Amino acid sequence: MNSRVAKNRWAKFLGWGVISLVVILAIAITFTVGWRPFFGPRHRALTSRQFESTPQRRARGEYLVQNVSGCAVCHSVRDFTKHDNPVLPGTLLAGSRIDDPGMPGTVCAPNLTPDPETGVARWSDDQLARAIREGIGHDGRALFPMMPFTSYRSLSDEDLASIIVYLRSIPATQHFQPPTKLDFPVNLLIRTVPTPITEPVSEPDRSTPAQRGAYLVKIAVCAECHSPGDHNGTIPGMDFSGGKVFTGDWGNAASANITPDPSGIPYYDEKRFIQVLRTGFVGARKLNQIMPWSTYRGMTDADLADIFAYLKTLKPVRHHVDNSLPATFCKLCRHKHGGGDQN
């Protein structure tokens, strides 16, 4: 009898222990990563909207895709051993594999040309729109945030339409790209990032050069490369202060501090800024080719001037980054980059 009672007590104890563990795990998940990694990303239902093709939209879309948004940087095969990282013949916007040892798995940028077998010809306009601004693939999966949809969220509805109209107009290229396959737990955690857009996105405020520049900086994804951070996001208070390290065929290079702090680019004026983006040189110093100056050089003088006007309004952030120096640990960004020990 005593033995049976003891067994019942142990069974109850274990049962309550399991229940307590489940409750603790549920609370921990709720207040940390949330349930999205298990239930899938938030997304809206697709619509049947189609964007009318006009010469104005094709021209605007070409300008944005080729010179501002940087689509061709990742979605083309480029020769990163050369200073102007040229696109290899026949690969423009036809997709590429992102070869970076820091990638959490195999990351491939898909073929954006209207090829029916390997491209986006069979994707609806709204599937493209949802992928570009909301981070949901045509098949409903969450896109790896290296695709900068969090920045492209700022694209106005008209600019989004122009990009899609342009992509529909380019020559089809048959170039198969395998799907991205991410390692655990990144493959689950990225499901927390996409956010549906359910309201119209109006044209940006263009009342001042700095306001116009702010929009261009956002859709040119400047902050994503020039702000240090890790898998948890940008380090608070260090926006545009550089130090993000990139490794590949171009070697090892950290992005520059582009704030007006003395450790940044306070000595730039508008003329120098435009010259740097046109030539890829700061005086006699060559910019590393991972900086896509050869894309941005196609922007108009007016747009580059507006970008510079916006950069001058940034909060100065003290952060020494110098690729000519040995990589050392930086206590500010917690990464190793040239001049890191000067911080």
Coordinates of C-alpha atoms in Angstrom, one line a residue:
M1 CA 0.0 0.0 0.0
N2 CA 2.8 2.4 1.0
S3 CA 4.6 1.6 -2.2
R4 CA 1.6 2.3 -4.3
V5 CA 1.0 5.6 -2.6
A6 CA 4.7 6.6 -3.1
K7 CA 4.4 5.7 -6.8
N8 CA 1.3 7.9 -7.1
R9 CA 3.0 10.7 -5.4
W10 CA 6.0 10.5 -7.8
A11 CA 3.7 10.3 -10.8
K12 CA 1.9 13.5 -9.6
F13 CA 5.2 15.2 -9.0
L14 CA 6.5 14.3 -12.4
G15 CA 3.2 15.3 -14.0
W16 CA 3.3 18.7 -12.3
G17 CA 6.9 19.1 -13.2
V18 CA 6.2 18.5 -16.9
I19 CA 3.3 21.0 -16.8
S20 CA 5.5 23.6 -15.1
L21 CA 8.2 23.1 -17.7
V22 CA 5.7 23.5 -20.5
V23 CA 4.4 26.7 -18.9
I24 CA 7.9 28.1 -18.4
L25 CA 8.8 27.4 -22.0
A26 CA 5.6 28.9 -23.3
I27 CA 6.2 32.1 -21.2
A28 CA 9.9 32.2 -22.4
I29 CA 8.9 31.8 -26.0
T30 CA 6.2 34.4 -25.7
F31 CA 8.5 37.1 -24.3
T32 CA 11.6 36.3 -26.4
V33 CA 11.3 35.1 -30.0
G34 CA 7.5 34.7 -30.0
W35 CA 5.5 32.1 -31.8
R36 CA 6.1 33.2 -35.4
P37 CA 9.2 31.0 -35.8
F38 CA 6.8 28.0 -35.3
F39 CA 3.6 29.3 -37.0
G40 CA 5.2 31.0 -40.0
P41 CA 5.5 34.7 -41.0
R42 CA 2.7 37.2 -40.9
H43 CA 1.5 37.9 -44.5
R44 CA -1.5 39.3 -46.2
A45 CA -3.6 37.6 -48.9
L46 CA -2.5 38.2 -52.5
T47 CA -4.6 40.5 -54.7
S48 CA -5.2 40.5 -58.4
R49 CA -3.7 43.9 -59.0
Q50 CA -1.7 44.5 -62.1
F51 CA 0.5 47.5 -62.8
E52 CA -0.1 49.3 -66.1
S53 CA 3.0 49.5 -68.2
T54 CA 3.9 53.0 -69.4
P55 CA 7.1 54.5 -70.9
Q56 CA 7.4 56.7 -67.8
R57 CA 7.2 53.7 -65.4
R58 CA 9.7 51.7 -67.4
A59 CA 12.1 54.6 -67.4
R60 CA 11.7 55.3 -63.7
G61 CA 11.9 51.6 -62.9
E62 CA 15.1 51.2 -64.9
Y63 CA 16.7 54.2 -63.0
L64 CA 15.7 52.8 -59.6
V65 CA 16.8 49.2 -60.3
Q66 CA 20.0 50.0 -62.1
N67 CA 21.2 53.0 -60.1
V68 CA 19.5 53.4 -56.8
S69 CA 18.1 50.2 -55.2
G70 CA 21.1 48.0 -55.9
C71 CA 19.0 45.1 -57.2
A72 CA 21.7 44.2 -59.8
V73 CA 24.4 44.0 -57.0
C74 CA 23.0 40.8 -55.6
H75 CA 20.8 39.5 -58.4
S76 CA 23.6 39.5 -61.0
V77 CA 26.9 37.6 -61.2
R78 CA 29.6 40.2 -60.7
D79 CA 33.4 40.1 -60.9
F80 CA 34.3 41.4 -57.4
T81 CA 38.0 41.2 -58.1
K82 CA 37.7 44.3 -60.2
H83 CA 37.3 47.8 -58.9
D84 CA 34.0 48.5 -60.6
N85 CA 32.7 44.9 -60.0
P86 CA 31.3 44.6 -63.5
V87 CA 28.3 42.3 -64.2
L88 CA 29.4 39.2 -66.1
P89 CA 27.8 39.0 -69.6
G90 CA 24.4 37.4 -69.8
T91 CA 23.8 37.5 -66.0
L92 CA 22.2 40.9 -65.4
L93 CA 19.4 40.4 -62.9
A94 CA 19.4 36.7 -63.7
G95 CA 20.3 35.7 -60.1
S96 CA 23.4 34.7 -58.2
R97 CA 24.7 32.8 -55.2
I98 CA 25.9 35.0 -52.4
D99 CA 29.4 33.8 -51.6
D100 CA 30.2 35.1 -48.1
P101 CA 31.6 32.8 -45.4
G102 CA 29.4 34.6 -42.9
M103 CA 26.2 33.4 -44.5
P104 CA 24.1 31.0 -42.3
G105 CA 23.6 28.5 -45.1
T106 CA 23.2 28.7 -48.8
V107 CA 21.9 32.1 -49.9
C108 CA 20.8 32.6 -53.5
A109 CA 19.3 35.7 -55.1
P110 CA 16.6 34.6 -57.6
N111 CA 16.4 35.3 -61.3
L112 CA 14.4 38.4 -61.7
T113 CA 14.1 38.3 -65.5
P114 CA 10.8 37.3 -67.1
D115 CA 12.0 33.8 -68.0
P116 CA 9.0 31.3 -67.6
E117 CA 11.1 28.5 -66.3
T118 CA 13.8 30.0 -64.1
G119 CA 12.6 33.6 -63.6
V120 CA 9.6 35.6 -62.5
A121 CA 7.3 35.4 -65.6
R122 CA 4.8 33.2 -63.7
W123 CA 4.8 35.4 -60.6
S124 CA 1.9 37.8 -60.4
D125 CA 2.5 41.5 -59.9
D126 CA 1.3 41.3 -56.3
Q127 CA 3.6 38.4 -55.6
L128 CA 6.5 40.5 -56.7
A129 CA 5.2 43.5 -54.8
R130 CA 4.8 41.4 -51.6
A131 CA 8.3 40.0 -51.9
I132 CA 10.0 43.4 -52.6
R133 CA 8.4 45.4 -49.7
E134 CA 7.1 42.8 -47.3
G135 CA 9.6 39.9 -47.4
I136 CA 7.2 37.1 -48.4
G137 CA 8.4 34.9 -51.3
H138 CA 6.1 34.0 -54.1
D139 CA 5.6 30.6 -52.4
G140 CA 4.7 32.2 -49.0
R141 CA 8.0 31.7 -47.2
A142 CA 9.8 34.4 -45.3
L143 CA 12.7 35.9 -47.2
F144 CA 16.2 36.1 -45.7
P145 CA 16.5 39.7 -44.6
M146 CA 19.7 40.1 -46.7
M147 CA 17.0 41.0 -49.2
P148 CA 16.5 44.5 -47.8
F149 CA 12.7 44.5 -47.8
T150 CA 12.7 46.4 -44.5
S151 CA 14.3 49.3 -46.3
Y152 CA 12.2 48.8 -49.4
R153 CA 9.0 49.2 -47.3
S154 CA 9.5 52.9 -47.8
L155 CA 9.1 52.5 -51.6
S156 CA 6.1 54.5 -52.7
D157 CA 3.4 52.6 -54.5
E158 CA 4.3 54.4 -57.7
D159 CA 8.0 53.5 -57.5
L160 CA 7.1 50.0 -56.6
A161 CA 4.9 49.8 -59.7
S162 CA 7.7 51.3 -61.8
I163 CA 10.2 48.6 -60.6
I164 CA 7.8 45.8 -61.4
V165 CA 7.0 47.2 -64.8
Y166 CA 10.7 47.5 -65.7
L167 CA 11.4 43.9 -64.5
R168 CA 8.6 42.7 -66.8
S169 CA 10.2 44.6 -69.8
I170 CA 13.8 43.3 -69.6
P171 CA 15.0 40.3 -71.8
A172 CA 14.4 36.9 -70.3
T173 CA 17.5 35.0 -69.3
Q174 CA 17.4 31.3 -68.5
H175 CA 19.5 31.0 -65.4
F176 CA 18.5 28.5 -62.7
Q177 CA 19.1 29.5 -59.1
P178 CA 18.5 26.9 -56.3
P179 CA 16.3 28.1 -53.4
T180 CA 18.0 29.6 -50.4
K181 CA 18.5 27.1 -47.6
L182 CA 19.3 28.5 -44.2
D183 CA 20.8 26.8 -41.2
F184 CA 18.8 26.2 -38.0
P185 CA 17.7 28.3 -36.1
V186 CA 18.0 31.2 -38.6
N187 CA 15.6 29.5 -40.9
L188 CA 12.9 29.8 -38.2
L189 CA 13.9 33.2 -36.7
I190 CA 13.6 35.0 -40.0
R191 CA 9.8 34.3 -39.9
T192 CA 9.5 37.1 -37.3
V193 CA 10.7 39.8 -39.6
P194 CA 8.1 40.2 -42.4
T195 CA 5.3 42.7 -41.8
P196 CA 2.3 43.1 -44.1
I197 CA 1.6 46.4 -45.8
T198 CA -2.2 46.9 -46.0
E199 CA -2.4 50.7 -46.5
P200 CA -1.2 52.7 -49.6
V201 CA 2.4 54.0 -49.4
S202 CA 2.2 57.6 -50.7
E203 CA 4.9 59.6 -52.4
P204 CA 7.7 60.8 -50.1
D205 CA 8.1 64.3 -48.8
R206 CA 10.3 66.1 -51.5
S207 CA 10.0 69.6 -50.0
T208 CA 13.7 70.0 -49.2
P209 CA 16.9 68.4 -50.5
A210 CA 17.4 66.6 -47.2
Q211 CA 13.9 65.1 -47.3
R212 CA 14.5 64.0 -50.9
G213 CA 17.8 62.5 -49.8
A214 CA 16.3 60.7 -46.9
Y215 CA 14.0 58.7 -49.2
L216 CA 16.9 57.9 -51.6
V217 CA 19.2 56.8 -48.7
K218 CA 16.4 54.5 -47.5
I219 CA 15.7 52.7 -50.8
A220 CA 19.5 52.7 -51.6
V221 CA 19.9 50.6 -48.4
C222 CA 22.8 52.8 -47.2
A223 CA 22.0 52.2 -43.5
E224 CA 22.1 48.4 -43.8
C225 CA 25.7 48.4 -44.8
H226 CA 27.0 51.5 -43.0
S227 CA 25.4 50.7 -39.6
P228 CA 27.2 48.1 -37.4
G229 CA 25.3 45.3 -35.8
D230 CA 24.7 41.6 -35.5
H231 CA 21.8 39.2 -35.8
N232 CA 19.9 41.2 -33.2
G233 CA 20.0 44.3 -35.5
T234 CA 21.8 47.6 -35.6
I235 CA 23.5 48.7 -32.4
P236 CA 21.4 51.6 -31.0
G237 CA 23.0 55.0 -31.5
M238 CA 25.5 53.9 -34.1
D239 CA 23.5 54.4 -37.3
F240 CA 25.6 55.2 -40.3
S241 CA 28.8 55.0 -38.3
G242 CA 30.4 52.1 -40.3
G243 CA 32.3 49.1 -39.1
K244 CA 30.2 46.4 -40.7
V245 CA 32.7 43.8 -42.1
F246 CA 32.4 42.1 -45.4
T247 CA 34.5 39.2 -46.6
G248 CA 34.7 37.8 -50.1
D249 CA 36.6 38.0 -53.4
W250 CA 37.1 41.7 -52.6
G251 CA 39.1 40.7 -49.4
N252 CA 38.1 42.0 -46.0
A253 CA 36.6 45.4 -45.8
A254 CA 34.6 47.4 -43.2
S255 CA 32.0 50.0 -44.2
A256 CA 33.0 53.6 -43.6
N257 CA 31.6 56.0 -41.0
I258 CA 29.6 58.4 -43.1
T259 CA 28.3 60.6 -40.3
P260 CA 29.6 64.2 -39.9
D261 CA 31.8 63.3 -36.9
P262 CA 35.5 63.9 -37.2
S263 CA 36.0 60.2 -37.5
G264 CA 33.5 60.1 -40.4
I265 CA 33.3 62.4 -43.5
P266 CA 33.1 66.0 -42.2
Y267 CA 35.7 67.0 -44.8
Y268 CA 33.4 66.1 -47.7
D269 CA 31.6 68.8 -49.6
E270 CA 28.9 68.1 -52.2
K271 CA 31.4 68.2 -55.1
R272 CA 33.7 65.7 -53.4
F273 CA 30.8 63.4 -52.5
I274 CA 29.6 63.3 -56.0
Q275 CA 33.1 62.7 -57.3
V276 CA 33.6 59.7 -54.9
L277 CA 30.4 58.1 -56.0
R278 CA 31.2 58.7 -59.7
T279 CA 34.8 57.4 -59.6
G280 CA 35.2 55.1 -56.6
F281 CA 38.2 57.1 -55.4
V282 CA 38.6 59.4 -52.4
G283 CA 41.5 61.4 -53.7
A284 CA 44.1 58.8 -54.5
R285 CA 42.5 56.2 -52.2
K286 CA 40.5 53.5 -53.9
L287 CA 37.2 52.5 -52.5
N288 CA 36.8 48.7 -51.9
Q289 CA 34.6 47.3 -54.7
I290 CA 32.2 45.8 -52.2
M291 CA 30.9 49.4 -51.9
P292 CA 28.6 49.5 -54.9
W293 CA 29.7 52.9 -56.1
S294 CA 29.6 51.6 -59.7
T295 CA 25.8 51.2 -59.3
Y296 CA 25.3 54.6 -57.6
R297 CA 27.4 56.5 -60.1
G298 CA 24.4 56.3 -62.4
M299 CA 22.4 58.6 -60.2
T300 CA 21.8 62.1 -61.3
D301 CA 23.9 64.9 -59.8
A302 CA 20.7 66.3 -58.3
D303 CA 19.9 63.0 -56.5
L304 CA 23.5 62.6 -55.3
A305 CA 23.4 66.2 -54.0
D306 CA 20.2 65.4 -52.1
I307 CA 21.7 62.3 -50.5
F308 CA 24.7 64.4 -49.4
A309 CA 22.3 67.0 -47.9
Y310 CA 20.6 64.3 -45.9
L311 CA 23.9 62.8 -44.7
K312 CA 24.9 66.2 -43.3
T313 CA 21.8 66.1 -41.0
L314 CA 22.9 62.8 -39.4
K315 CA 23.9 62.7 -35.7
P316 CA 27.7 62.7 -35.5
V317 CA 28.9 59.3 -34.2
R318 CA 32.5 58.8 -33.0
H319 CA 33.7 55.5 -34.5
H320 CA 37.1 55.2 -36.2
V321 CA 37.1 52.8 -39.1
D322 CA 40.2 52.6 -41.3
N323 CA 40.6 49.7 -43.8
S324 CA 44.3 50.6 -44.3
L325 CA 45.0 49.6 -40.7
P326 CA 45.1 46.0 -39.2
A327 CA 41.8 44.7 -38.0
T328 CA 41.6 45.0 -34.2
F329 CA 38.7 44.6 -31.8
C330 CA 36.4 47.5 -31.4
K331 CA 34.6 47.9 -28.1
L332 CA 31.9 50.1 -29.7
C333 CA 30.7 47.7 -32.4
R334 CA 32.1 44.6 -30.9
H335 CA 33.7 43.5 -34.2
K336 CA 37.2 43.5 -35.6
H337 CA 38.0 46.1 -38.2
G338 CA 40.8 48.4 -39.2
G339 CA 41.3 51.0 -36.5
G340 CA 39.1 49.2 -34.0
D341 CA 41.6 49.7 -31.2
Q342 CA 41.3 53.5 -31.6
N343 CA 37.7 53.4 -30.2

